[in-house]
Structure formats: C-alpha cells, structure tokens
GROMACS .gro file of C-alpha atoms in nm:
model
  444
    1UNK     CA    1   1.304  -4.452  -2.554
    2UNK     CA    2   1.606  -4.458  -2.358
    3UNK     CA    3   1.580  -4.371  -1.930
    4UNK     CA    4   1.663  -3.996  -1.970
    5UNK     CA    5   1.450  -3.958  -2.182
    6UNK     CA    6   1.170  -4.089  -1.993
    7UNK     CA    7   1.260  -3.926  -1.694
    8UNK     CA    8   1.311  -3.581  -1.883
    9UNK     CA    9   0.910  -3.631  -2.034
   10UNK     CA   10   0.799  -3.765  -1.694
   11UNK     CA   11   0.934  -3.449  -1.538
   12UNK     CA   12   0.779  -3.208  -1.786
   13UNK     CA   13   0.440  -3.365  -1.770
   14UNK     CA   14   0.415  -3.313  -1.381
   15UNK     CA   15   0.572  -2.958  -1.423
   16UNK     CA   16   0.287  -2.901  -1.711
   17UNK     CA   17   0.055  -3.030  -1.489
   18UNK     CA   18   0.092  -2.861  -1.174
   19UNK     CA   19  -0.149  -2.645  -1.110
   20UNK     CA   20  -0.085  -2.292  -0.873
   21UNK     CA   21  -0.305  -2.392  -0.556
   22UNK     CA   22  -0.654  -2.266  -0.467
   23UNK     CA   23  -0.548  -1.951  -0.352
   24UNK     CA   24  -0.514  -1.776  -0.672
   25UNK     CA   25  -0.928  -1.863  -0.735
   26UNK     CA   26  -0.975  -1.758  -0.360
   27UNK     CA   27  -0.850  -1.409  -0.471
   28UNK     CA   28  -1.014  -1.405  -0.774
   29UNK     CA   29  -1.345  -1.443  -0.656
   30UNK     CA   30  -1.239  -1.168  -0.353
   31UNK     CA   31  -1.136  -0.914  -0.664
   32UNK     CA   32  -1.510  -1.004  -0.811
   33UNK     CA   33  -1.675  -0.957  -0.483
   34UNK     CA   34  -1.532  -0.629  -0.400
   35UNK     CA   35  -1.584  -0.499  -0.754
   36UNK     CA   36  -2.008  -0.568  -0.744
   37UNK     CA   37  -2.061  -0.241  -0.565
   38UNK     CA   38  -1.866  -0.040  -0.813
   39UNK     CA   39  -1.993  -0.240  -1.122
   40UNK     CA   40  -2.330  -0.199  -1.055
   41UNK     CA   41  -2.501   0.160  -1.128
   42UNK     CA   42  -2.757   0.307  -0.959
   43UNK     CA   43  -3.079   0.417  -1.163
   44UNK     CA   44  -3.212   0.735  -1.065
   45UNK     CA   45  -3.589   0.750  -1.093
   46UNK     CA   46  -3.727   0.940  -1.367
   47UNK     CA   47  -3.858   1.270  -1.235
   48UNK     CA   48  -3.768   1.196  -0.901
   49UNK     CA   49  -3.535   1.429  -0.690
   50UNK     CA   50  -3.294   1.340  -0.529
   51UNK     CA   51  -3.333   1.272  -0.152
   52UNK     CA   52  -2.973   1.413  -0.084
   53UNK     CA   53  -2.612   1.482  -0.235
   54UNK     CA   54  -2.548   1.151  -0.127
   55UNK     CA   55  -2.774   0.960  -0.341
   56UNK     CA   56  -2.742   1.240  -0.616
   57UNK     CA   57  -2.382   1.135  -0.655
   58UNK     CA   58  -2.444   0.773  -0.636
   59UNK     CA   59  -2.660   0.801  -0.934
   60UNK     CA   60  -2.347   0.885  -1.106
   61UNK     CA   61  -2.017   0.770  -0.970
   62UNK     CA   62  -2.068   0.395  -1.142
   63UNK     CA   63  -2.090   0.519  -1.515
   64UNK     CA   64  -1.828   0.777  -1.384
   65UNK     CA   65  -1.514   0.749  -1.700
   66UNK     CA   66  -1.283   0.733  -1.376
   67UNK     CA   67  -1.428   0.462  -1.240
   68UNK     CA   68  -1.495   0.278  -1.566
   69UNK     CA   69  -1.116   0.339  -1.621
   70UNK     CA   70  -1.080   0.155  -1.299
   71UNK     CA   71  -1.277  -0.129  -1.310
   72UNK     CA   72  -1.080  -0.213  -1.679
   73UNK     CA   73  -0.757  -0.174  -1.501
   74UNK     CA   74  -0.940  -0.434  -1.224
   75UNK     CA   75  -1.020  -0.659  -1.500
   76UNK     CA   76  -0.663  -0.651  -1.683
   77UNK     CA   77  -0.539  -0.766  -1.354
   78UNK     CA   78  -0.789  -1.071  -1.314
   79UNK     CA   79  -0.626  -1.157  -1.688
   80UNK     CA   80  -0.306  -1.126  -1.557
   81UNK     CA   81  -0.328  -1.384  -1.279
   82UNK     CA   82  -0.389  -1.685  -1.553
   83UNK     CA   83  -0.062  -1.548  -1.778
   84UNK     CA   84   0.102  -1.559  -1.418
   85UNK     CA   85  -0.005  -1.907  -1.387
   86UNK     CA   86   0.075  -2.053  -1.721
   87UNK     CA   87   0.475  -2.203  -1.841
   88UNK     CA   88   0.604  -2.051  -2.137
   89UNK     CA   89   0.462  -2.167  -2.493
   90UNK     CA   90   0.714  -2.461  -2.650
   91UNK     CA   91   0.942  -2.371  -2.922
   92UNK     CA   92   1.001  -2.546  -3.193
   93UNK     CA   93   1.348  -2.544  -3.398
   94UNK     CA   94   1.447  -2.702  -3.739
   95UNK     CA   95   1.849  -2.752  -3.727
   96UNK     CA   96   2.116  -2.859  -4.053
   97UNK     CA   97   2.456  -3.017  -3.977
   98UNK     CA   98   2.716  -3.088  -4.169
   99UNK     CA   99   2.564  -2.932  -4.471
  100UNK     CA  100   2.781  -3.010  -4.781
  101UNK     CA  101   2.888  -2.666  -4.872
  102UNK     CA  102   3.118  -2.695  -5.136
  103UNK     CA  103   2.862  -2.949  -5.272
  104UNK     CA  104   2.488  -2.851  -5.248
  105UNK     CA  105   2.404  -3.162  -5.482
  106UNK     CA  106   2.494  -3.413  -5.256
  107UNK     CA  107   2.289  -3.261  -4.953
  108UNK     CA  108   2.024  -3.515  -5.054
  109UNK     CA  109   2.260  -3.776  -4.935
  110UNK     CA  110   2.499  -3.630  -4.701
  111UNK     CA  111   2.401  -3.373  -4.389
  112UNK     CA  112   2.200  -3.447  -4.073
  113UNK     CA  113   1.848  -3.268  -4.023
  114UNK     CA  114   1.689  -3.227  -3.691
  115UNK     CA  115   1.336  -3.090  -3.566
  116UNK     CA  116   1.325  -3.051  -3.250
  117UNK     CA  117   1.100  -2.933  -2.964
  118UNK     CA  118   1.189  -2.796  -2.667
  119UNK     CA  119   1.054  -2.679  -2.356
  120UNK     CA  120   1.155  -2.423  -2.070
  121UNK     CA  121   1.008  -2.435  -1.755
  122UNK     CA  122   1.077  -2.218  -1.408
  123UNK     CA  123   1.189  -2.423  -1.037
  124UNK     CA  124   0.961  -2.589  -0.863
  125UNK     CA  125   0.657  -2.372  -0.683
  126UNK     CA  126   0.768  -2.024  -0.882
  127UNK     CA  127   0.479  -2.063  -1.132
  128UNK     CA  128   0.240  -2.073  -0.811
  129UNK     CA  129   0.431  -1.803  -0.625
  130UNK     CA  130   0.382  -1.573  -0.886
  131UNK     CA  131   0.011  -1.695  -0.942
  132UNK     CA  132  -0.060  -1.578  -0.585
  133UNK     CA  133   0.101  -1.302  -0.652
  134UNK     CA  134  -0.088  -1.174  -0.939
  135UNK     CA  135  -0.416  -1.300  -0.779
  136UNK     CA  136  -0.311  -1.044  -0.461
  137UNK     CA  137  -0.290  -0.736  -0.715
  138UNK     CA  138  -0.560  -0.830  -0.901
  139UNK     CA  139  -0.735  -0.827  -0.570
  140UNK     CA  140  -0.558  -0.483  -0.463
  141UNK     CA  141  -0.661  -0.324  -0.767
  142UNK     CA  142  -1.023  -0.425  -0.710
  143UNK     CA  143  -0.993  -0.225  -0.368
  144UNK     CA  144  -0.827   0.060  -0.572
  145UNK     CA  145  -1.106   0.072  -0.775
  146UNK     CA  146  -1.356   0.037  -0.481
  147UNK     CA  147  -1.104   0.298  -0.356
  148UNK     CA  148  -1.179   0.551  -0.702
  149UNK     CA  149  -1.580   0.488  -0.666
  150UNK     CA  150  -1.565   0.645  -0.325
  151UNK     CA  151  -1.316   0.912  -0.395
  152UNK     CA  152  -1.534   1.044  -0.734
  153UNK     CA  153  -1.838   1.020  -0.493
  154UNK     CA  154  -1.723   1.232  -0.256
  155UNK     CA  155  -1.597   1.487  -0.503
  156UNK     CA  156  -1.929   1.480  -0.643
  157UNK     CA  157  -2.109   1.508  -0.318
  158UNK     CA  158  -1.888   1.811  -0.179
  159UNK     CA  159  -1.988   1.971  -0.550
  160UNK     CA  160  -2.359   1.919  -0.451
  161UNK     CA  161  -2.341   2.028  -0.085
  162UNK     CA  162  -2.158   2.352  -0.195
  163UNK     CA  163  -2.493   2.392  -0.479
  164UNK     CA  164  -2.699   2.323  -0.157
  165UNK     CA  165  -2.520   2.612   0.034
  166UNK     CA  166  -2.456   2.896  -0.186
  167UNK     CA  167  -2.840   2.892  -0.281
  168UNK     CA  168  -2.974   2.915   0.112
  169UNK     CA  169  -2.694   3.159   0.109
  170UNK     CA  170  -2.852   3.356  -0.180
  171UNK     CA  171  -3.212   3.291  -0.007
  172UNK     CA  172  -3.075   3.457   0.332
  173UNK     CA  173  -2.932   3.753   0.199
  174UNK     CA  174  -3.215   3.796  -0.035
  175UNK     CA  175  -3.423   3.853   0.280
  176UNK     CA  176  -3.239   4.056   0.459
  177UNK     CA  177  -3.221   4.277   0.113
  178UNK     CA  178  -3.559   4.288   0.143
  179UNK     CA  179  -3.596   4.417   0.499
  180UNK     CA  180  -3.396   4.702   0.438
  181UNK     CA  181  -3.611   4.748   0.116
  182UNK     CA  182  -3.934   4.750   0.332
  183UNK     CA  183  -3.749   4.918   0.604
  184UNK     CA  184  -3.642   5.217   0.356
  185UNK     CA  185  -4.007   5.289   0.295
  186UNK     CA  186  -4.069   5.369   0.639
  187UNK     CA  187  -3.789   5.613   0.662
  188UNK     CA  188  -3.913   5.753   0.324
  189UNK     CA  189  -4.263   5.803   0.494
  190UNK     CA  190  -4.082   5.996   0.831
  191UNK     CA  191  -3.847   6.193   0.623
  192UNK     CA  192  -4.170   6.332   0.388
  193UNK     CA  193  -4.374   6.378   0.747
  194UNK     CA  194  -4.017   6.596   0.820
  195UNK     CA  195  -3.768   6.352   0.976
  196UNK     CA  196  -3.401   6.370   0.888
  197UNK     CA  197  -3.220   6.252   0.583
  198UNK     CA  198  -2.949   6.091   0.775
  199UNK     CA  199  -3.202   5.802   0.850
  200UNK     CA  200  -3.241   5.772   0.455
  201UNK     CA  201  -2.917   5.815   0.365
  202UNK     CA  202  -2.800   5.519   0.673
  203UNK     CA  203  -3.063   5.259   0.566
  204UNK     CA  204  -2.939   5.361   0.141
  205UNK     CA  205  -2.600   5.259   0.205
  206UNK     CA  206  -2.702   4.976   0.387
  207UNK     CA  207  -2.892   4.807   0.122
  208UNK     CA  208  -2.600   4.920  -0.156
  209UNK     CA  209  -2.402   4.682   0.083
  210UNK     CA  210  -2.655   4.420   0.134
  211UNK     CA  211  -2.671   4.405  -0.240
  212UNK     CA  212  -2.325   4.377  -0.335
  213UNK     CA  213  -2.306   4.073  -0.157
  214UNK     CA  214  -2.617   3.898  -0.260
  215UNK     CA  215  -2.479   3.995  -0.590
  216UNK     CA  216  -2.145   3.818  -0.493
  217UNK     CA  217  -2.370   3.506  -0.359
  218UNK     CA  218  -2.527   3.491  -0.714
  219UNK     CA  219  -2.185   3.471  -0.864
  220UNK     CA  220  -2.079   3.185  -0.646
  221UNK     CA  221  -2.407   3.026  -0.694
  222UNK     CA  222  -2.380   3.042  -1.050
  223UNK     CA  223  -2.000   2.905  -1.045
  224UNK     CA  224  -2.126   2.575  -0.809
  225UNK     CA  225  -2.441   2.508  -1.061
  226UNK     CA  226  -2.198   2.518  -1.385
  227UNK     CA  227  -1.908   2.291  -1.178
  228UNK     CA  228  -2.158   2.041  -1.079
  229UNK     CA  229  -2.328   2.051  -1.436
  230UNK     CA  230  -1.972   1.996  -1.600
  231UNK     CA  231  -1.887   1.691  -1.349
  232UNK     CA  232  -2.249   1.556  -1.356
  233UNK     CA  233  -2.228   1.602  -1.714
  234UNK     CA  234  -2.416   1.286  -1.974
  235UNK     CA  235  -2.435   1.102  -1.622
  236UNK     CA  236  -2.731   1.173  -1.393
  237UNK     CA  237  -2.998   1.469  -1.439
  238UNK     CA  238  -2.941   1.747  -1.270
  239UNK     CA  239  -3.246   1.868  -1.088
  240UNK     CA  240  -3.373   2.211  -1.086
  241UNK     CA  241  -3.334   2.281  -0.721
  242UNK     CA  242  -3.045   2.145  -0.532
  243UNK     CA  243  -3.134   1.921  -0.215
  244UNK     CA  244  -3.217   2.094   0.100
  245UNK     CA  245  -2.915   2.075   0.350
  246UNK     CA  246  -3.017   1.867   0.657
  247UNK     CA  247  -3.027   2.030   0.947
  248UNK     CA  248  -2.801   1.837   1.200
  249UNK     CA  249  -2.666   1.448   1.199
  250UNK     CA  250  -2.582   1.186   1.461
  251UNK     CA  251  -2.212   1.122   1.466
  252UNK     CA  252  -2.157   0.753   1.570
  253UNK     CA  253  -1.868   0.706   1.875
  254UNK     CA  254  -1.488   0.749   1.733
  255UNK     CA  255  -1.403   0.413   1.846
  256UNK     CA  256  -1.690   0.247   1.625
  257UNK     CA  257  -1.636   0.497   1.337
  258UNK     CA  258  -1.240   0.389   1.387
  259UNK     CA  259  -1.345  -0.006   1.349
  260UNK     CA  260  -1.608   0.043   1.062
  261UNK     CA  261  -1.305   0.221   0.830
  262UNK     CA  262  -1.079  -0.058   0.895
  263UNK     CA  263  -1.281  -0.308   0.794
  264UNK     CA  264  -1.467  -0.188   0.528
  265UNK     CA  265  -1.238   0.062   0.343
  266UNK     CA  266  -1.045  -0.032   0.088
  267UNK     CA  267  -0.772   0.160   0.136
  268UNK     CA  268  -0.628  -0.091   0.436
  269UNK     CA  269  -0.743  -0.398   0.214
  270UNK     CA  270  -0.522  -0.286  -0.075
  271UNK     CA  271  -0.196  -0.266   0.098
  272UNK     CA  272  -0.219  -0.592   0.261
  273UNK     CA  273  -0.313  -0.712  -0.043
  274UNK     CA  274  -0.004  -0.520  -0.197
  275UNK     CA  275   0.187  -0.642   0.119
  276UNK     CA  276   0.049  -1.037   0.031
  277UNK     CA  277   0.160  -1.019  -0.316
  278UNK     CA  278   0.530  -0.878  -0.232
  279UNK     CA  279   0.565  -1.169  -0.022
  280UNK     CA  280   0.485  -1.422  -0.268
  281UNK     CA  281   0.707  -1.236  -0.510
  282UNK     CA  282   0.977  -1.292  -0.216
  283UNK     CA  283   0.882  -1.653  -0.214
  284UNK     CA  284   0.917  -1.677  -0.615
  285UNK     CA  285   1.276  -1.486  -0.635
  286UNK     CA  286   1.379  -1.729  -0.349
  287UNK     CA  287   1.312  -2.055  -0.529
  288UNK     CA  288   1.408  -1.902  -0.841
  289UNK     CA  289   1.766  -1.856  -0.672
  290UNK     CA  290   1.764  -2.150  -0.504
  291UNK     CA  291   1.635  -2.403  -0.744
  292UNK     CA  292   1.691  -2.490  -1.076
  293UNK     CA  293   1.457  -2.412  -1.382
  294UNK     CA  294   1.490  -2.690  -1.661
  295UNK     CA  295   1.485  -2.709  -2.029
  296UNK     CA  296   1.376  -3.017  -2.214
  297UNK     CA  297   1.396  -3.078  -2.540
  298UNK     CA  298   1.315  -3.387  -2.771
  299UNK     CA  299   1.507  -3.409  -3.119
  300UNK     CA  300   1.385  -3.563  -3.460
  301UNK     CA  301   1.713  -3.656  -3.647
  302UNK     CA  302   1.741  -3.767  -4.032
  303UNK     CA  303   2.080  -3.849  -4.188
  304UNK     CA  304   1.963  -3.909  -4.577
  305UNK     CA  305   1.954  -4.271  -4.680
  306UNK     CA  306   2.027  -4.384  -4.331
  307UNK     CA  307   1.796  -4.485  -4.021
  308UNK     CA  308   1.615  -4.180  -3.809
  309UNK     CA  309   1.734  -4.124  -3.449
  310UNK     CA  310   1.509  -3.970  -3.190
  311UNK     CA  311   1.741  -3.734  -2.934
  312UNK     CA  312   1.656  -3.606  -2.595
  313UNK     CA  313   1.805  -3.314  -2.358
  314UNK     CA  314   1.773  -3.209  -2.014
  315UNK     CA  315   1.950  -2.874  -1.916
  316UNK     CA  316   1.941  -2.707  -1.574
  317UNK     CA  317   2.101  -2.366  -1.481
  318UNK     CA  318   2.277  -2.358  -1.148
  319UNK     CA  319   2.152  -2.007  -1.022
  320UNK     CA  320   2.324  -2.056  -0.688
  321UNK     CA  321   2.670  -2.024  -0.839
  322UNK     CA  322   2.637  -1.655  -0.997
  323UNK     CA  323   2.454  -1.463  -1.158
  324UNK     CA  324   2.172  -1.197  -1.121
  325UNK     CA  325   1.904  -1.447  -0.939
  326UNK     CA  326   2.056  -1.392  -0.585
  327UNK     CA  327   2.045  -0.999  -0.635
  328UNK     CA  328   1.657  -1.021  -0.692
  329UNK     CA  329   1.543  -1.260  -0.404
  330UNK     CA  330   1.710  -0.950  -0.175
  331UNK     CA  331   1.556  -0.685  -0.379
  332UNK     CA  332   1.206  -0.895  -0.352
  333UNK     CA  333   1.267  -0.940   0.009
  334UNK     CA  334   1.314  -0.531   0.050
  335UNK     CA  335   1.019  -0.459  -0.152
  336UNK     CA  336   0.819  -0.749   0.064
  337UNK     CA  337   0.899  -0.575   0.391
  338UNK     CA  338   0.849  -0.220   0.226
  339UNK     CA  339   0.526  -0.299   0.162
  340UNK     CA  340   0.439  -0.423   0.500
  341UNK     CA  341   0.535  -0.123   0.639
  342UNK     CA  342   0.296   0.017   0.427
  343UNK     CA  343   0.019  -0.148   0.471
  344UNK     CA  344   0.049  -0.052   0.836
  345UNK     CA  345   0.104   0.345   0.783
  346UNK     CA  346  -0.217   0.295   0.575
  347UNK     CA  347  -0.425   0.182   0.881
  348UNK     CA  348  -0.275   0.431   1.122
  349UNK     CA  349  -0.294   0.731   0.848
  350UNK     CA  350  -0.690   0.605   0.777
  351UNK     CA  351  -0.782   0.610   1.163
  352UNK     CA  352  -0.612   0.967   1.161
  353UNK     CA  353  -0.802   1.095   0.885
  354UNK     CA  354  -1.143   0.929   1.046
  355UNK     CA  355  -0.991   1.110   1.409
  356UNK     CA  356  -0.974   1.465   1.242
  357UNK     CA  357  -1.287   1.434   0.991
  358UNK     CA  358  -1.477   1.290   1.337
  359UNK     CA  359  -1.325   1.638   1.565
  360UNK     CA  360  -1.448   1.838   1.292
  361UNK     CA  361  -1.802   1.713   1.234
  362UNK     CA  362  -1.829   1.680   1.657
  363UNK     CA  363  -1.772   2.041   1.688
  364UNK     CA  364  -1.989   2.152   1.426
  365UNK     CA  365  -2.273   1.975   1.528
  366UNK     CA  366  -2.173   2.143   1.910
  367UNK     CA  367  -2.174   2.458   1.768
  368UNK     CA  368  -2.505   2.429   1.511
  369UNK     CA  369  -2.672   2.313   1.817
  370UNK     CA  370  -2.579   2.649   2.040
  371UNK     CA  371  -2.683   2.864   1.737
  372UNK     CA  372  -3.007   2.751   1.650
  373UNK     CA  373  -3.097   2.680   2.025
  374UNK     CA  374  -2.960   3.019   2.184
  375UNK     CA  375  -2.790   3.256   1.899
  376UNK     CA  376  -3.067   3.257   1.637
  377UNK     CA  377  -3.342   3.279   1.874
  378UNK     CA  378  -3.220   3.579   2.075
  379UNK     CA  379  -3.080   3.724   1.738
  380UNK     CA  380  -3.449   3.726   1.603
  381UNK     CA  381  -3.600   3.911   1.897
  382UNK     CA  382  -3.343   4.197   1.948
  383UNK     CA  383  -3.415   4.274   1.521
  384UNK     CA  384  -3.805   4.231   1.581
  385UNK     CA  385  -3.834   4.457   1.878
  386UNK     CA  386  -3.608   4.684   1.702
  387UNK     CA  387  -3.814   4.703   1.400
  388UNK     CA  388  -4.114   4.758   1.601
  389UNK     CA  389  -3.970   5.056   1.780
  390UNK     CA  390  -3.820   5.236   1.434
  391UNK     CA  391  -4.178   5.202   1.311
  392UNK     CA  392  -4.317   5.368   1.599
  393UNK     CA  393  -4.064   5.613   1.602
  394UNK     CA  394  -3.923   5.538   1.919
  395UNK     CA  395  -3.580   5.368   1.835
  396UNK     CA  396  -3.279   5.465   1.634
  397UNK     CA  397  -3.225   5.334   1.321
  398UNK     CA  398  -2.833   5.201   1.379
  399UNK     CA  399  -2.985   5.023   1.683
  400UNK     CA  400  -3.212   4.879   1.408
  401UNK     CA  401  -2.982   4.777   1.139
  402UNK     CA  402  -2.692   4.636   1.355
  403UNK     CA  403  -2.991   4.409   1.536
  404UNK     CA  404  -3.096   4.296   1.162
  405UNK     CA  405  -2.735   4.239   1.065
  406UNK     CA  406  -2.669   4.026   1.345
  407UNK     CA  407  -2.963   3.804   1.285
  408UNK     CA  408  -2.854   3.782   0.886
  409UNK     CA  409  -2.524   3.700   1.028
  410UNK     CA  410  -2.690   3.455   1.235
  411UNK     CA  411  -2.855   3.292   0.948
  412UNK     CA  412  -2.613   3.284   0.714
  413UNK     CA  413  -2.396   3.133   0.969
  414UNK     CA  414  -2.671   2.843   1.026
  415UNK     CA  415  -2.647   2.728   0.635
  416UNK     CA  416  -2.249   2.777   0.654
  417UNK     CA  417  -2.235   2.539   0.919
  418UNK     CA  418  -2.502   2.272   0.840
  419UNK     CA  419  -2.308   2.305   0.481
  420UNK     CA  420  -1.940   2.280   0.668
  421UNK     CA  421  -2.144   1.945   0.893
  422UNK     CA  422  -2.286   1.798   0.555
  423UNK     CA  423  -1.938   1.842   0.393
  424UNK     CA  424  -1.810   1.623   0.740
  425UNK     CA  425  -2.109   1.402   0.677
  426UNK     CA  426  -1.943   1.320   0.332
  427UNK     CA  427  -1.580   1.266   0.427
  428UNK     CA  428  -1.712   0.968   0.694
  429UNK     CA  429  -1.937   0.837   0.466
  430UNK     CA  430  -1.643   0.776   0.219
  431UNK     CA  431  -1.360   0.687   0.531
  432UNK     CA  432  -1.593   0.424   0.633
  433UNK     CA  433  -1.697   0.272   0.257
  434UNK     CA  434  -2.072   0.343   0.400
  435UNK     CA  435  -2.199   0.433   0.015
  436UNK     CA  436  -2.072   0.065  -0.129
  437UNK     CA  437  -2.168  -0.180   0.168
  438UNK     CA  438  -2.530   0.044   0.287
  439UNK     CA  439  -2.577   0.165  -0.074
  440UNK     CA  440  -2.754   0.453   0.186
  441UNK     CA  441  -2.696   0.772   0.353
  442UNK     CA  442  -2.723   0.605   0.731
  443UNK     CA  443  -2.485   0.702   0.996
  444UNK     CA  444  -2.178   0.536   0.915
   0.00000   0.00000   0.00000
C-alpha cells in the first residue's frame, strides 16, 4: 500500500477511535440521578388515609400519563446522546467503466469494475461537541421531567385542598342552618304563647337564605369530589373523606426559601443545562466552519483478464471559502447567548414567583392568626349571649341573627383562609422541589 494510502487509513482509524470525552457519561448519569425521584412511585397503604393532599397526590403523580410521557421523552434523549456520539455508517459502492456498449459480449474481457468503500467523517472535536451537547439536553429534559412531576403534583394537591375546603365549608353552614332551625322553634313557642309573627317570619327568611347557600356549597362540593375523582382517576384511591385542612404552617425566612428553589428546582437546572448545550453546539458549528471534514475511500479495481489494482482517496471540503457553514457557527453563537440569557430570567422569574407565593402565605398566616385568636372568639360570645337573651325573651331577634351571622362569617372565613394558606403551602412546596428531594410535607 502506497503512503496516502496509509496515511488516509491511519487517519480514519484515530477519527473512528476517538471517543467524545467523559463529560457526555458525567451528564448521563446527572439525567439518571435527577430522574430517580420521578421514576419511582409511591405506594399508598392499603386502607390507609392519607395524612394530607400532599402525600395524597404523591401517591399518584409517578404513574401520572404526563409524567410517564415525560420520563420517555427523558429517555429518548439519553438515546440520543450515543447517535450524537457515533460517525456516520460506511457506504459501500459497486462502480462499471468503460462498459462496452455497443458490445455487451465482450464485457467479460473489456470494462473496469470497482467496489469500493468509503467513509465520511466530521472535523476534528465536532463529534464530541455535539456529544456534550446531546448529553446537556438529555440532562435538561430530565429536569423538565422533574419539572412535570412537580407541576401534576401541585395540580393535584390544589384539587385536594379545594375537596378539603368546600366540605368544612358545607360543615359550617350546615350548622349555622341548624341554629336558625333550633332557633325557629323558640319563636314558634313565643308566637303560640302570643308573640308577634314578625319574629317568625325574620328567623323564616333567614334560614331560606342560609339554605340556598349550603345548597350552593353542596354543588361546589360535589363539582371538587367529581374533578379530583376524574384526575385521580385508575391512579390512587380516593378516600371517603378528604384530609382535614391544617390549621396554620411555619413559613421558613424568604432568603432561605429563595436559596432552597435555586438549588433544588429544576426549572434553573434546565436552562443552564439548555444554556450548556447551546454552547457546545457553538463550539461544533465553529470547528465545523473552521476545519475540514474528510472522506476516505478505498477502491477494489478488476480490469478482466488483467491484474487487480487496489485505489485509495482522501477528499476534504474547504468550508472556510463559502458556503452555508459560516452562516451556522453565527446562528449557533446567537442561539448560545439566547439561551444564557435565559437561563438567567429563569432564576430571577423563580425567586419572583417564591417572593409573591412567600407575601401571600406570610399574610395569611398573619391574618388566620388574628381571627382565630381575637375575631372568632369575640364572634362566639356576642351570638351566645345573644341567644341566651332571645330565649329569655329579653333581646331582639335581629340583634340575634346578625350576632350568629357574624360568627358563621367568622367560621367560614377560618376554613377559607387555612384553605387559601394550604393552597400557599402547595405552591412552595413545588417552587422549592421539597416533594422530590424530602419525599415529605416538611417546611420547605
């Protein structure tokens, strides 16, 4: 074999040999790491209940079809990074010349016949540039599908919480139904002994009212138990009483609630992993532009009745003349930097959210606190000594009712809240990833 030829096999064998660098298997086993959480589902006890929404909805967000969907999507990716890795397949060719046309007899002694194989393979460092590449999605779409698990939990949650609510709801104003019930009977008994019908007739229109809306409470209990059924639905068991709303929760410090979201949500991890992979792309279209890719082909030649030949050819594209290579390496360099910018908005949009979603669960827990330590309280004694007096005779009934109605309102504004707080609860849960690192319902 002649020296091109050797040099042209020597060249392919270390191009064929190359391998894309460790970080590609660095990322891979990242991608696997952050997918264990959502892979693996959590069994929900037979016959237990659940302690809360929280761990309601994590019985179900793994076998989830959304987050299935997700985790194949994951997986695809983690495929992808070895086809990113790997030189095109060798083609083979079979090539006549100088075939005797006008005399097909003699092609059994006249005519050359070649079989060749040949070889195409990218500049030097692409093939690894575009491995780390598709190792950095692959690894992005992990996070997005750590990113799904925690966005179906939290839909699933809020579904529970609002089950939770709308049933104390229903509880509440079934009570205060039943006051005015009881409290009818004792205006029955004073207008028989004489009293005046007015009384009646006040307290009658005030239960019609009451029971319109524990009527419209029943509705929107029955529309929360069918949504959760339908999204709960061949995934967990839905219990026959929803979990009691806690009554008040410890909000961590914004600053640490800040920190835990950037480092454990996925949402910042994906982007830079986005923003990683754009850059490598960068680095690919460069060298691709820059440097030459390479063809190499080795020929089998056969002229009939004489001696075989063996051929050999090298060609190389010049990229840095013309052509379409230096208009991607700019377009790669744009969508490099785009997604850098990205990756930052991310961080700053995910300690906004965890800003607002922290406000909002602060002042409910404020507020909850004043009610049940000052509003309910005093609401509860104006409506008892109220009810005392009206049985006695010695207090008007309007005095009654609009004491009674404020401490319904009172109530009813206690579940609203702790519901409104749980709903908070949720939404930091999620910001911070607590559900996939804790696997619990601790403060965040």
């Amino acid at each position: 074999m002649n020296s091109p030829a050797k040099g042209a096999w020597a060249f392919l064998a270390v191009q064929l040999c190359a391998c894309a660098g460790s970080l590609p298997t660095e990322r891979r086993r990242d991608a696997q790491r952050a997918l264990r959480g959502v892979e693996a589902p959590v069994p929900q006890a037979s016959g237990a209940p659940a302690a809360d929404c929280a761990q309601l909805a994590r019985t179900a967000t793994s076998t989830h079809p959304r987050v299935r969907a997700a985790l194949e999507r994951a997986q695809a990716a983690l495929a992808r990074v070895d086809a990113a890795a790997a030189v095109a397949p060798p083609r083979a060719a079979f090539e006549i010349w100088d075939f005797p046309i006008g005399q097909p007899a003699l092609a059994g002694r006249e005519g050359i016949y070649m079989l060749g194989v040949s070889q195409e393979l990218p500049a030097w460092g692409v093939r690894a540039s575009r491995a780390s590449a598709a190792a950095e999605e692959a690894l992005a779409t992990a996070h997005e599908a750590r990113e799904t698990w925690l966005t179906t939990w939290r839909e699933l949650s809020h579904a529970c919480v609002d089950w939770s609510e709308t049933t104390e709801v229903v509880e509440q104003l079934g009570a205060y139904h039943g006051q005015l019930h009881s409290m009818r009977e004792v205006a029955a008994a004073r207008y028989a002994a004489g009293d005046s019908l007015t009384r009646l007739a006040r307290i009658d229109a005030e239960a019609s009212i009451a029971e319109m809306h524990v009527a419209e409470a029943h509705a929107q209990l029955d529309g929360a138990r069918a949504a959760l059924g339908v999204l709960l639905q061949g995934l967990a068991v839905i219990p026959t009483q929803p979990p009691a709303l806690p009554a008040a929760r410890a909000i961590a410090a914004l600053d640490e609630l800040t920190r835990l979201a950037a480092d454990r949500s996925p949402r910042p991890a994906r982007t830079d992993a986005m923003a990683r992979s754009a850059e490598h792309r960068a680095d690919a279209s460069s060298r691709a532009a820059s440097l030459p890719a390479v063809e190499v082909r080795a020929t089998y030649m056969q002229l009939p009745g004489q001696r075989a030949g063996l051929g050999a050819m090298v060609a190389v594209p010049l990229p840095w003349l013309w052509g379409q290579a230096a208009a991607e390496r700019s377009a790669a360099r744009h969508e490099a930097a785009a997604a850098t910018e990205v990756s930052r908005d991310e961080r700053r949009t995910l300690a906004a959210e965890v800003a607002r979603v922290a406000a909002r669960a602060s002042a409910l827990g404020k507020s909850l606190e004043v009610l049940e330590a000052r509003v309910l309280p005093a609401a509860r004694r104006a409506a008892e000594a109220e009810h005392i007096s009206f049985s006695v005779g010695g207090a008007n009934l309007i005095e009654w009712i609009e004491a009674a109605h404020l401490a319904r309102e009172a109530l009813v504004d206690r579940v609203r809240q702790r519901a409104q707080l749980e709903h908070a609860w949720v939404d930091l849960l999620a910001l911070t990833a607590a559900p996939l690192t804790t696997r619990e319902s601790d403060p965040p």
